[in-house]
mmCIF file of C-alpha atoms in Angstrom:
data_model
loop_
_atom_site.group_PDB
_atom_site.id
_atom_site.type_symbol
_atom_site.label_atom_id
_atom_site.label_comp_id
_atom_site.label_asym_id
_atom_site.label_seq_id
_atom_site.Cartn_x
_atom_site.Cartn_y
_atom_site.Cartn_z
ATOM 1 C CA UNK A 1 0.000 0.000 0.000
ATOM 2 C CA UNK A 2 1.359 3.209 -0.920
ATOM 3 C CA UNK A 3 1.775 6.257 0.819
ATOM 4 C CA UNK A 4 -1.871 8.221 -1.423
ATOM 5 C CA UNK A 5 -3.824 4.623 -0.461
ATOM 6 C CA UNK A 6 -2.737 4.757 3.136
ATOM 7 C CA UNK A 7 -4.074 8.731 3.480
ATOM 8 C CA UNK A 8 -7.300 7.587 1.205
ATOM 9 C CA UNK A 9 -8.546 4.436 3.525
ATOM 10 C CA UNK A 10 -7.867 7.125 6.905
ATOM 11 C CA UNK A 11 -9.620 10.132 5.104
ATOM 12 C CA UNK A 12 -12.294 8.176 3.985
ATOM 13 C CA UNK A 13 -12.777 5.618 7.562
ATOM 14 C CA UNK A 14 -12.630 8.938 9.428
ATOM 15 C CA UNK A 15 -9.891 8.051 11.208
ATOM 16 C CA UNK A 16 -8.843 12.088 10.536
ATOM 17 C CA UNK A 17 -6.693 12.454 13.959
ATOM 18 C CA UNK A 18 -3.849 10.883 12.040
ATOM 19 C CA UNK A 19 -3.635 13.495 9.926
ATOM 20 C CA UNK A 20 -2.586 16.314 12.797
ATOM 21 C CA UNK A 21 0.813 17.326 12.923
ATOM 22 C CA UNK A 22 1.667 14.523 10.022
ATOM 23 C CA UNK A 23 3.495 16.451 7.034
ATOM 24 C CA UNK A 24 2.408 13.520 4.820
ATOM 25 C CA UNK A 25 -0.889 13.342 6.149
ATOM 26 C CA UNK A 26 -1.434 17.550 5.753
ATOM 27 C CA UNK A 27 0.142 17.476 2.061
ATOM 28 C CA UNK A 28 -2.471 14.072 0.900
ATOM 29 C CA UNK A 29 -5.446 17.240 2.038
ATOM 30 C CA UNK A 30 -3.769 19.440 0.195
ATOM 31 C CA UNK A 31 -3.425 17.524 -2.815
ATOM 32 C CA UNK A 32 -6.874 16.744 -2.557
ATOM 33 C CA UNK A 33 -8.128 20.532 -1.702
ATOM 34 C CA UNK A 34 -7.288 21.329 -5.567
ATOM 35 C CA UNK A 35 -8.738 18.252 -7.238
ATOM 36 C CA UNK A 36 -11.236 20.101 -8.808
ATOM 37 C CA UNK A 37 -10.570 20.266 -12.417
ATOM 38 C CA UNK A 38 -10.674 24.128 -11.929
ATOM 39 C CA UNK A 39 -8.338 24.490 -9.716
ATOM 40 C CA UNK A 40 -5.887 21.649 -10.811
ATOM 41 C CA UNK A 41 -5.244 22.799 -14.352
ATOM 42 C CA UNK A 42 -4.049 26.305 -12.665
ATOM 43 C CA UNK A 43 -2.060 24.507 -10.097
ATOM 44 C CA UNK A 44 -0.339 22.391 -12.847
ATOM 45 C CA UNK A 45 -0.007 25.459 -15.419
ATOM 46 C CA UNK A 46 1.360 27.888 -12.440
ATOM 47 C CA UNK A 47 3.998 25.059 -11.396
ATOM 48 C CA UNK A 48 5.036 23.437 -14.975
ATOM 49 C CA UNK A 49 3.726 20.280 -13.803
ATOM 50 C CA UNK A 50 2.661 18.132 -16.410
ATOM 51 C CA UNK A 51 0.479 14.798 -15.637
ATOM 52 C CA UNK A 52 0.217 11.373 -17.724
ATOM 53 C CA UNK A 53 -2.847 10.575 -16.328
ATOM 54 C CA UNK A 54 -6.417 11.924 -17.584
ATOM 55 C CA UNK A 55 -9.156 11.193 -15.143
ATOM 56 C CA UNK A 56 -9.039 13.638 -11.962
ATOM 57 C CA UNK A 57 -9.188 10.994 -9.292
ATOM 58 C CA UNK A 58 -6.055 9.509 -11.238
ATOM 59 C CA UNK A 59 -4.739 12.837 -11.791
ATOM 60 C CA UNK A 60 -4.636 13.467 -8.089
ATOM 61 C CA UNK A 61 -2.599 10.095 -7.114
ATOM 62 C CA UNK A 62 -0.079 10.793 -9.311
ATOM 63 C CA UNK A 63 0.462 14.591 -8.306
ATOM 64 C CA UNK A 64 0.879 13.211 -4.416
ATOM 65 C CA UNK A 65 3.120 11.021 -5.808
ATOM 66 C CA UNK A 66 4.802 13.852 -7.477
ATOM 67 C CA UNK A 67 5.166 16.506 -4.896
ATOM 68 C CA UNK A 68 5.992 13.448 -1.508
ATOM 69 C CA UNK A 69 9.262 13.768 -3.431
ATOM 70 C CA UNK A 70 9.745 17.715 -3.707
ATOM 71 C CA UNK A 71 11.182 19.300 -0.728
ATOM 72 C CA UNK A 72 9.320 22.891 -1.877
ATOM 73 C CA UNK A 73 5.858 20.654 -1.828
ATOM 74 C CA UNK A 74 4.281 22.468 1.198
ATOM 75 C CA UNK A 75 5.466 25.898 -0.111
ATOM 76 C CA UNK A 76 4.271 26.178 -3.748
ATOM 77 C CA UNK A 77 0.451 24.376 -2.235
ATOM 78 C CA UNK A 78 0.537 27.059 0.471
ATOM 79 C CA UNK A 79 0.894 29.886 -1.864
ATOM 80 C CA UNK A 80 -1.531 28.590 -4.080
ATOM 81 C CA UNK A 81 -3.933 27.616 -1.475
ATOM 82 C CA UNK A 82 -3.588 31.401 -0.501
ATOM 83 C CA UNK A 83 -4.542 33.398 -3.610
ATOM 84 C CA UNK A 84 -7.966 34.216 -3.059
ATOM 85 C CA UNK A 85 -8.594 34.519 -7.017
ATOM 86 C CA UNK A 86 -8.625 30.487 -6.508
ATOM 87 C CA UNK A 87 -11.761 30.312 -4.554
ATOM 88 C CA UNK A 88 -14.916 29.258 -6.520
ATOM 89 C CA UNK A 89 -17.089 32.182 -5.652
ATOM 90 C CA UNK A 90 -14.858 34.558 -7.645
ATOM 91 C CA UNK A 91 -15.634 32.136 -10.635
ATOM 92 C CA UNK A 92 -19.777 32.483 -10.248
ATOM 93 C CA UNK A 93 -19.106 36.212 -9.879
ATOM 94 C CA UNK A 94 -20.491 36.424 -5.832
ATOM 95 C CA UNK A 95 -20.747 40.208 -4.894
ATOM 96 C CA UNK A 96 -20.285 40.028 -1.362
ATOM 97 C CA UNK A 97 -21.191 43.723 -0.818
ATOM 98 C CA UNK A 98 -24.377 43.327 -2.213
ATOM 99 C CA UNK A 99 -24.924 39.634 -0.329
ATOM 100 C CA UNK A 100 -24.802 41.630 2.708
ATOM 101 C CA UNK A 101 -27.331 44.031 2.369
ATOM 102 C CA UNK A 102 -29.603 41.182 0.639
ATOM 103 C CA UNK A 103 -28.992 39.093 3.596
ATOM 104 C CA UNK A 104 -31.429 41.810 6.326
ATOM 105 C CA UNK A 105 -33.739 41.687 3.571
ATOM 106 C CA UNK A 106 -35.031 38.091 5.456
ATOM 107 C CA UNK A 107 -37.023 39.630 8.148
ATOM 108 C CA UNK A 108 -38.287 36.130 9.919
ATOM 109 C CA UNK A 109 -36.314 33.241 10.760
ATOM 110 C CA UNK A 110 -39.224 30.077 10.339
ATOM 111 C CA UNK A 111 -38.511 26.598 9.174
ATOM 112 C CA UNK A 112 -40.899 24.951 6.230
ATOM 113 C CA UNK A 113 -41.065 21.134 7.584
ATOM 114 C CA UNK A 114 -40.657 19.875 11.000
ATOM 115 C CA UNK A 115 -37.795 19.674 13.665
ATOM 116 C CA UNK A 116 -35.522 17.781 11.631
ATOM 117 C CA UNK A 117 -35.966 20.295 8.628
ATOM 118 C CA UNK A 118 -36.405 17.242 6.052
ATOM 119 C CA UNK A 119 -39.012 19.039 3.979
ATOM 120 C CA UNK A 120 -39.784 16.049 1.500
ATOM 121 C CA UNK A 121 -40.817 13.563 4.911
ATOM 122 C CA UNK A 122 -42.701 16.335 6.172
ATOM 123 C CA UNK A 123 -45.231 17.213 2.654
ATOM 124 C CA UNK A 124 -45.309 13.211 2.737
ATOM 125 C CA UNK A 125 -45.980 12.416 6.137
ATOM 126 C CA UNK A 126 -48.303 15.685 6.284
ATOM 127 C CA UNK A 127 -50.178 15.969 3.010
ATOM 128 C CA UNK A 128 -49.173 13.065 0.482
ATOM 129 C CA UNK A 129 -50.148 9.742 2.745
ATOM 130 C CA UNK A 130 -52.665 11.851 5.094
ATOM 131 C CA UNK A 131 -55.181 13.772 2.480
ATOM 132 C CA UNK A 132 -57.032 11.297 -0.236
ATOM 133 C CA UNK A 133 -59.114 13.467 -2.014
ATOM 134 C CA UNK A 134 -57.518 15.830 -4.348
ATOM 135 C CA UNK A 135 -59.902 18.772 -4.337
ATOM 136 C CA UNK A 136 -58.483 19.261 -0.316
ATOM 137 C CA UNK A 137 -54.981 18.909 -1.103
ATOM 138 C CA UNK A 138 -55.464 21.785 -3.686
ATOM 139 C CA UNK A 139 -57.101 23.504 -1.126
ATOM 140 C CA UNK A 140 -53.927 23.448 1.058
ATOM 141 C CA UNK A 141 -51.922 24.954 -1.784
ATOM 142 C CA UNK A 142 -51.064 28.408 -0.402
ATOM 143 C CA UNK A 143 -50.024 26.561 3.081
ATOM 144 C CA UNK A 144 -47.279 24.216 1.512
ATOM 145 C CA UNK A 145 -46.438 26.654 -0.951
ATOM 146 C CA UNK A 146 -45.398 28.945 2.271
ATOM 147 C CA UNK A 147 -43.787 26.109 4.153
ATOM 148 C CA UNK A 148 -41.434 25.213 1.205
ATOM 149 C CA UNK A 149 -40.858 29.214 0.800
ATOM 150 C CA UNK A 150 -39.528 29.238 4.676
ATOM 151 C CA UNK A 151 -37.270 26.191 4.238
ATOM 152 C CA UNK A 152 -35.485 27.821 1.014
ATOM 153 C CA UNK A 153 -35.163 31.196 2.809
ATOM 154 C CA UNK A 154 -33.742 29.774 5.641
ATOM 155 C CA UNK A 155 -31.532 27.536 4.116
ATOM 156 C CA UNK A 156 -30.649 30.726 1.824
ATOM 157 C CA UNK A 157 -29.961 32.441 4.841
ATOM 158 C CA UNK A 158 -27.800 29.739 6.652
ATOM 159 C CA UNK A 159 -25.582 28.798 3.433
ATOM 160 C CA UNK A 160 -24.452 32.673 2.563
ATOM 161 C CA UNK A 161 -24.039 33.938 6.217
ATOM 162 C CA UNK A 162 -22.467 30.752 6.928
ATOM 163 C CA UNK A 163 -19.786 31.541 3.131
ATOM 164 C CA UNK A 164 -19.077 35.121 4.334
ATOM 165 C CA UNK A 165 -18.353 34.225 7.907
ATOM 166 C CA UNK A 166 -16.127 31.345 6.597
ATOM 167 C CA UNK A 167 -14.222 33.931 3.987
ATOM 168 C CA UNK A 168 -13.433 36.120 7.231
ATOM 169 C CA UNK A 169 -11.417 33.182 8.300
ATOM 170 C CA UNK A 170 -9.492 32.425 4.938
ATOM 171 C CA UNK A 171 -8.801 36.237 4.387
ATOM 172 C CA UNK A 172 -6.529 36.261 7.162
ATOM 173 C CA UNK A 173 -2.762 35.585 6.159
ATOM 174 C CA UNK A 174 -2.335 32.810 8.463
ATOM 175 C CA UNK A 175 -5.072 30.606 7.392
ATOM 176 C CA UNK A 176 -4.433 28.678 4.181
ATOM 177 C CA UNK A 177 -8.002 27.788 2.082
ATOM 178 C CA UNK A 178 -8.981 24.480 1.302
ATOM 179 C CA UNK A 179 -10.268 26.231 -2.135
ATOM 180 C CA UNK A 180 -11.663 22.588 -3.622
ATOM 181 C CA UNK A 181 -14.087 22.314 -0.516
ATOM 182 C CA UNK A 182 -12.571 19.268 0.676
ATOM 183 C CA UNK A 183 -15.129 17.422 2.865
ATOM 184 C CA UNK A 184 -13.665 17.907 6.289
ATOM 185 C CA UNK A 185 -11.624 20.651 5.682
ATOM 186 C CA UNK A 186 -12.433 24.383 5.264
ATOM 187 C CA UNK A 187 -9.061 25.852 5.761
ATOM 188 C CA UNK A 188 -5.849 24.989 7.770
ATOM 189 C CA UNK A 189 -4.803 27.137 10.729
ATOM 190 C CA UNK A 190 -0.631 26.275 11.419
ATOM 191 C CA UNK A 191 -0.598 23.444 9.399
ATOM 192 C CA UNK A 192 -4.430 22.137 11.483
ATOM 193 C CA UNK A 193 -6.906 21.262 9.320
ATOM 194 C CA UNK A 194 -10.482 22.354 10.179
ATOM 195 C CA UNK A 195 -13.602 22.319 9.457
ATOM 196 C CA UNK A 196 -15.623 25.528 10.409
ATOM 197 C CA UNK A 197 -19.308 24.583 11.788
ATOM 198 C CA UNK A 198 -21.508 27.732 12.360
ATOM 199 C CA UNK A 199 -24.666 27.458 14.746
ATOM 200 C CA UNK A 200 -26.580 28.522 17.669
ATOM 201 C CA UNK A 201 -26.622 27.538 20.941
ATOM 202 C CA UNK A 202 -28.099 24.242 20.898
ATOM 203 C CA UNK A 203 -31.769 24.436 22.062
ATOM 204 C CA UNK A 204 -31.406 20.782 23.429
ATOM 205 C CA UNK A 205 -28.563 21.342 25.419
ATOM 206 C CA UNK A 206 -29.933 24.559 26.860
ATOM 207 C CA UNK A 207 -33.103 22.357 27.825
ATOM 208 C CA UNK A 208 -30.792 19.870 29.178
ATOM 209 C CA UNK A 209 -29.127 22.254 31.610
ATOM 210 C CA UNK A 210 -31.981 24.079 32.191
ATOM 211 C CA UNK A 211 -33.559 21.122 33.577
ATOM 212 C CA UNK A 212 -30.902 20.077 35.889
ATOM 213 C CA UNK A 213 -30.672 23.780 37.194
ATOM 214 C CA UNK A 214 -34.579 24.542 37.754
ATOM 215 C CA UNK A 215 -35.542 20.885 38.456
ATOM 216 C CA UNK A 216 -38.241 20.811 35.486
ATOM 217 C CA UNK A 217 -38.766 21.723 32.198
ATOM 218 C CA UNK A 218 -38.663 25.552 30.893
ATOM 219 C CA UNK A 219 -42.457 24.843 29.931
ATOM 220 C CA UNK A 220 -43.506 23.867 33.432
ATOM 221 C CA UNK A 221 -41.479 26.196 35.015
ATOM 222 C CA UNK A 222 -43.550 28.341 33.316
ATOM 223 C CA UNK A 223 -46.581 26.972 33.632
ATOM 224 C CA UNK A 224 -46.362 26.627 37.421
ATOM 225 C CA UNK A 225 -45.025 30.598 37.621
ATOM 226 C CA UNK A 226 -48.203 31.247 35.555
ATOM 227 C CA UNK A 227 -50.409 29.597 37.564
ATOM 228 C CA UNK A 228 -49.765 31.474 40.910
ATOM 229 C CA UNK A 229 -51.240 34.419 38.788
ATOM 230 C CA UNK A 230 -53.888 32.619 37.274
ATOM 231 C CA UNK A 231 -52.537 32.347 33.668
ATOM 232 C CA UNK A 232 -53.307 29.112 31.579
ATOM 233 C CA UNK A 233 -52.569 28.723 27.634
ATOM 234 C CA UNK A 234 -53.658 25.695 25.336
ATOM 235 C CA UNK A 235 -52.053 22.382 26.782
ATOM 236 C CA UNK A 236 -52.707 20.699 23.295
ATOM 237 C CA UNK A 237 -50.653 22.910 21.267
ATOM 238 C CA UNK A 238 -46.930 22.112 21.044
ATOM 239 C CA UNK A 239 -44.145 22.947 23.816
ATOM 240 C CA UNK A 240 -42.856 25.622 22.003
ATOM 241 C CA UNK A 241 -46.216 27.227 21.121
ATOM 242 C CA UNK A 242 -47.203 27.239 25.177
ATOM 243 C CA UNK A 243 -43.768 28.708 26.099
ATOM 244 C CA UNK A 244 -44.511 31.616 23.316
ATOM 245 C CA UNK A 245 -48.006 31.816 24.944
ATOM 246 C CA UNK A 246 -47.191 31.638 28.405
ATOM 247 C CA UNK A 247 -44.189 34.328 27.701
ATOM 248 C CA UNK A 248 -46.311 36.629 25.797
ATOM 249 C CA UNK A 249 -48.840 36.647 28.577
ATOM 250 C CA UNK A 250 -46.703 37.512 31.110
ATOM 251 C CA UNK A 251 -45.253 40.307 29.704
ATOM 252 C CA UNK A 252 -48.931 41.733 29.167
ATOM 253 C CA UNK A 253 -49.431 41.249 33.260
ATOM 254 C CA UNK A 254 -46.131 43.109 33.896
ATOM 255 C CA UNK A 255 -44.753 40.504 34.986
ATOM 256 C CA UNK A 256 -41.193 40.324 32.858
ATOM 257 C CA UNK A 257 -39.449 39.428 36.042
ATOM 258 C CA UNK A 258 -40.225 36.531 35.546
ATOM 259 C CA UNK A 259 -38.957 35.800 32.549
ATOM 260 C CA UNK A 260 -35.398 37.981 33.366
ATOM 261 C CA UNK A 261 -35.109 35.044 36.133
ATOM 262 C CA UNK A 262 -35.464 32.791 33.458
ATOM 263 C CA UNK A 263 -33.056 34.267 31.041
ATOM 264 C CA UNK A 264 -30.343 35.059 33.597
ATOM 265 C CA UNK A 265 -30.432 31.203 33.747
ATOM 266 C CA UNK A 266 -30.170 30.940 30.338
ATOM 267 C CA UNK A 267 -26.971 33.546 30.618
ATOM 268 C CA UNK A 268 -25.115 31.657 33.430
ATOM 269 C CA UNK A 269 -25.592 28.282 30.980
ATOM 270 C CA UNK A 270 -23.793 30.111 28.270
ATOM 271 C CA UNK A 271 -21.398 31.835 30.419
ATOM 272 C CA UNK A 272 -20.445 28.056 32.182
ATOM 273 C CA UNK A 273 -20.148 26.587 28.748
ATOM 274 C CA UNK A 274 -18.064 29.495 28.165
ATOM 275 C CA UNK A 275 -15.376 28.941 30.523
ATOM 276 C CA UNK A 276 -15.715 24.862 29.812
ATOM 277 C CA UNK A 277 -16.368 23.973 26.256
ATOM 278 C CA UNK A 278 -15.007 20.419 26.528
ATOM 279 C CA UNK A 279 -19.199 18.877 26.989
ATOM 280 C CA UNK A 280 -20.351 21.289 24.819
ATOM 281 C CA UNK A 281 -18.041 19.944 21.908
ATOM 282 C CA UNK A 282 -18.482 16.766 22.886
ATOM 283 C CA UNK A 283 -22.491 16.926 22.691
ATOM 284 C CA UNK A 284 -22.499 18.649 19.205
ATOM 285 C CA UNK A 285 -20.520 15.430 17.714
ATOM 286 C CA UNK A 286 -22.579 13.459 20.029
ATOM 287 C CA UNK A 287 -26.189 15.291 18.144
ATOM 288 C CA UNK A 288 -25.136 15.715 14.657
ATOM 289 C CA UNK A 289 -26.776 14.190 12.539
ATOM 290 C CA UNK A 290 -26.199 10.636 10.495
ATOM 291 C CA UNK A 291 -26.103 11.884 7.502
ATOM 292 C CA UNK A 292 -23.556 14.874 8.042
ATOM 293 C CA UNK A 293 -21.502 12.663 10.013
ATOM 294 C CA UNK A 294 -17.959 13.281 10.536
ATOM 295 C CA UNK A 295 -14.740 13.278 13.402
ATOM 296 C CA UNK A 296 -12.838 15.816 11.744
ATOM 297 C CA UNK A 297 -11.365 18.736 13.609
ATOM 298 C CA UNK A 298 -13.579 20.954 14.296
ATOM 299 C CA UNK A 299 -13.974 24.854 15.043
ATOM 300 C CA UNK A 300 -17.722 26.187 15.952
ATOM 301 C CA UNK A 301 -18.638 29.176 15.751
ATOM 302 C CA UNK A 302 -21.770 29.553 18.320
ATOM 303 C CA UNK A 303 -24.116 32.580 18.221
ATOM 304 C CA UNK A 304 -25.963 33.295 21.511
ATOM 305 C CA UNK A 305 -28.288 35.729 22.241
ATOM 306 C CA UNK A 306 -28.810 35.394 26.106
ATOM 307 C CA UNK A 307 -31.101 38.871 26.016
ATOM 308 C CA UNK A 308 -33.662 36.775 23.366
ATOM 309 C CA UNK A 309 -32.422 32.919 22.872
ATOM 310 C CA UNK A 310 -34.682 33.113 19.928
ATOM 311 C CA UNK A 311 -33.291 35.932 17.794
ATOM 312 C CA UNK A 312 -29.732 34.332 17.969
ATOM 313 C CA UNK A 313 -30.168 33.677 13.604
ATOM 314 C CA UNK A 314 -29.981 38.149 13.619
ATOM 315 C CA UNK A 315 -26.504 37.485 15.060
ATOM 316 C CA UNK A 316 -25.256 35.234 11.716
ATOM 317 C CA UNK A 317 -25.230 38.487 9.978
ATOM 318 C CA UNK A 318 -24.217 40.528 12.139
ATOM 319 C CA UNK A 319 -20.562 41.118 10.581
ATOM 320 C CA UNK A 320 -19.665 43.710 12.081
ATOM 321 C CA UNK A 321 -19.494 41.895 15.670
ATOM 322 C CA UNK A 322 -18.296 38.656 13.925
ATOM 323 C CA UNK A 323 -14.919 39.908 12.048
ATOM 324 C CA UNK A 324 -13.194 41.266 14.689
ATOM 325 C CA UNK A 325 -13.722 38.143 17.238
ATOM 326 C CA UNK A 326 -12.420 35.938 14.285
ATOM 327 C CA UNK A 327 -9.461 38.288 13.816
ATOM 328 C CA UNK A 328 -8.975 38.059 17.614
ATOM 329 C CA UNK A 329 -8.990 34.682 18.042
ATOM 330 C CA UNK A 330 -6.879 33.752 14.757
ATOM 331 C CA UNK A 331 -4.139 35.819 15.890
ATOM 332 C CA UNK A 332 -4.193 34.247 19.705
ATOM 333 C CA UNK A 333 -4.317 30.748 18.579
ATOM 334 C CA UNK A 334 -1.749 28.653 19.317
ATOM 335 C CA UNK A 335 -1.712 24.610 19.271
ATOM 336 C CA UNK A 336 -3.160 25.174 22.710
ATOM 337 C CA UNK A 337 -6.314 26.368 21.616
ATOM 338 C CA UNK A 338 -7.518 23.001 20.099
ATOM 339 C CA UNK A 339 -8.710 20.879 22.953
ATOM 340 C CA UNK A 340 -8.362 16.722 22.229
ATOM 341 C CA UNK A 341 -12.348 15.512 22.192
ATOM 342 C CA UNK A 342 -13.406 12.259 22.968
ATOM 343 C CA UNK A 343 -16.372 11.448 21.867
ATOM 344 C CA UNK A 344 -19.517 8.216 20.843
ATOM 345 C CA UNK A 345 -21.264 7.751 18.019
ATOM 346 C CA UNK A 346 -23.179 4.612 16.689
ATOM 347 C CA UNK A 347 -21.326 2.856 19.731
ATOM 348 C CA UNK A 348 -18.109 3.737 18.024
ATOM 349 C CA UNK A 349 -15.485 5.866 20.054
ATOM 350 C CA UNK A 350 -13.476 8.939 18.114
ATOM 351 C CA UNK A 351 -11.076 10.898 19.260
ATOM 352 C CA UNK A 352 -10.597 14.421 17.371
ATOM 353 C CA UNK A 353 -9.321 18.238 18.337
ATOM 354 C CA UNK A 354 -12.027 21.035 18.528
ATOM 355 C CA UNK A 355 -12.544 24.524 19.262
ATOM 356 C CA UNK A 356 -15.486 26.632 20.497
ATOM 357 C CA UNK A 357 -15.268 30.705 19.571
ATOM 358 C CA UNK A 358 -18.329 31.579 21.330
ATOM 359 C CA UNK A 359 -20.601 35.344 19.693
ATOM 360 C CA UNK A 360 -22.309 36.294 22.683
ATOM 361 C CA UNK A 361 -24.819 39.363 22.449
#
């Protein structure tokens, strides 16, 4: 087994730990972070490097093969890797000043589907295998029609916040680009790969702690607090419906202390996690999901809001409090700042380095 083979089976078993502080390792994700056809044919022009083979995945063996053996390897992939003119939204023509201003043009933040924000199971499991006659499901036309409208602004939303917040990273002259969009890697910081994961606060862990801290759930916390004053809401409609209700209600009877008691909870969660990210990390690669699975290193980027937990997506635009954190932190990181993660999934045990940089409003 060669040398590309060996890096292949790891990459692809996600065994990526084996890849950290390996020059080998780092130059096979390299290699394969300009193995679009793109980006190759500029890398081989720009270097005089001519390849015998014809198909890309061939292609990209026998450049690894190629540059294992050149001791300037590292230096002409780096400076390539580095040239923003590389990256593929310079080739669809992206105007980033005007994605900006587009972006607080989406005045609501509400998924289309359920929890789990598969779209195609919810129209079946809601409209497809439920309704029979025809004449009813047309009748329901302007309701799906706005549920599929909320899942493709939302996902519009995430995917070009989430690109500009990631370019903020690779502008910086000490993070090299992973321009091919590698899976698993989004740039290298000192020779670490990583893959950038932007989000909120996990709801789930917030309930999670919340429960441990007030001994119940936020919704009958709530609902006994309510009670006292003689406030009910509809115990059919969903959990996050009654804690809107309930919320809403008590603000009407003056009564926002009690929802500051509840969010200075909130705060002191976020400020703990804060000072000890290790279970945080470890619960986001515990909860992701199956299909986006991976054990790469990771850096997250969490957006908290601990005035209003719920406007925390106003925050993944808000660049102007976002660049300067991501400056900060890129120019204070040092191989300390990756922590080594443990972590389960599918009864398999990982092992991995990950980051939190924490946007608290």
């Amino acid at each position: 087994m060669n040398g590309f083979e060996k890096w292949d089976i790891a990459f692809r078993e996600q065994k990526l730990d084996v890849f950290n502080n390996n020059i080998e390792g780092l130059l096979w994700l390299k290699v394969r972070a300009i193995c679009r056809g793109r980006q190759l044919k500029e890398f081989l022009a720009e270097n005089n490097i001519t390849l015998n083979s014809t198909k890309v995945s061939d292609q990209n063996r026998e450049l690894f093969d190629i540059l294992i053996n050149r001791v300037d390897a590292s230096v002409i992939l780096d400076r390539f890797l580095q040239c923003m003119n590389h990256e593929w939204y310079n080739e669809m023509g992206v105007d980033i000043r005007q994605l900006k201003e587009d972006l607080y043009k989406v005045q609501y933040y509400y998924w289309g589907g359920d929890q789990n924000n598969s779209l195609d199971k919810y129209f079946i499991s809601r409209y497809v295998k439920i309704i029979s006659k025809f004449s009813e499901l047309q009748s329901r036309q302007s309701e799906i029609g706005a549920n599929a409208w909320n899942y493709v602004q939302n996902s519009w939303y995430n995917n070009w916040t989430s690109f500009i917040i990631e370019s903020l990273f690779k502008q910086n002259p000490r993070v090299i680009s992973a321009v091919g969009e590698i899976k698993s890697v989004d740039f290298f910081i000192d020779e670490y790969p990583i893959d950038l994961k932007v989000t909120f606060f996990p709801n789930q862990f917030m309930e999670q702690k919340l429960k441990n801290i007030l001994g119940t759930s936020e919704k009958s916390w709530l609902k006994k607090k309510c009670k006292n004053l003689g406030i009910s809401c509809d115990t059919k409609a969903s959990e996050p419906q009654q804690i809107y209700t309930l919320t809403e209600k008590l603000m009407e009877v003056g009564r926002s202390d009690i929802i500051r008691e509840l969010e200075v909870v909130r705060g002191q969660i976020i400020e703990e996690s804060q000072r000890n990210p290790i279970e945080l990390i470890r619960w986001l690669y515990e909860n992701q999901g199956e299909m986006r699975f991976g054990a790469e290193n990771r850096l997250y980027l969490v957006l908290a809001d601990s005035n209003d937990f719920t406007q925390a997506w106003k925050m993944k635009r808000a660049f102007s409090l976002i660049e300067p954190k991501i400056k900060q932190y890129i120019e204070s990181f040092s191989s300390a700042s990756l922590k080594k993660v443990q972590f389960e999934f599918k009864k398999r045990k990982y092992s991995t380095l990950a980051d939190i940089l924490f946007i608290v409003k």
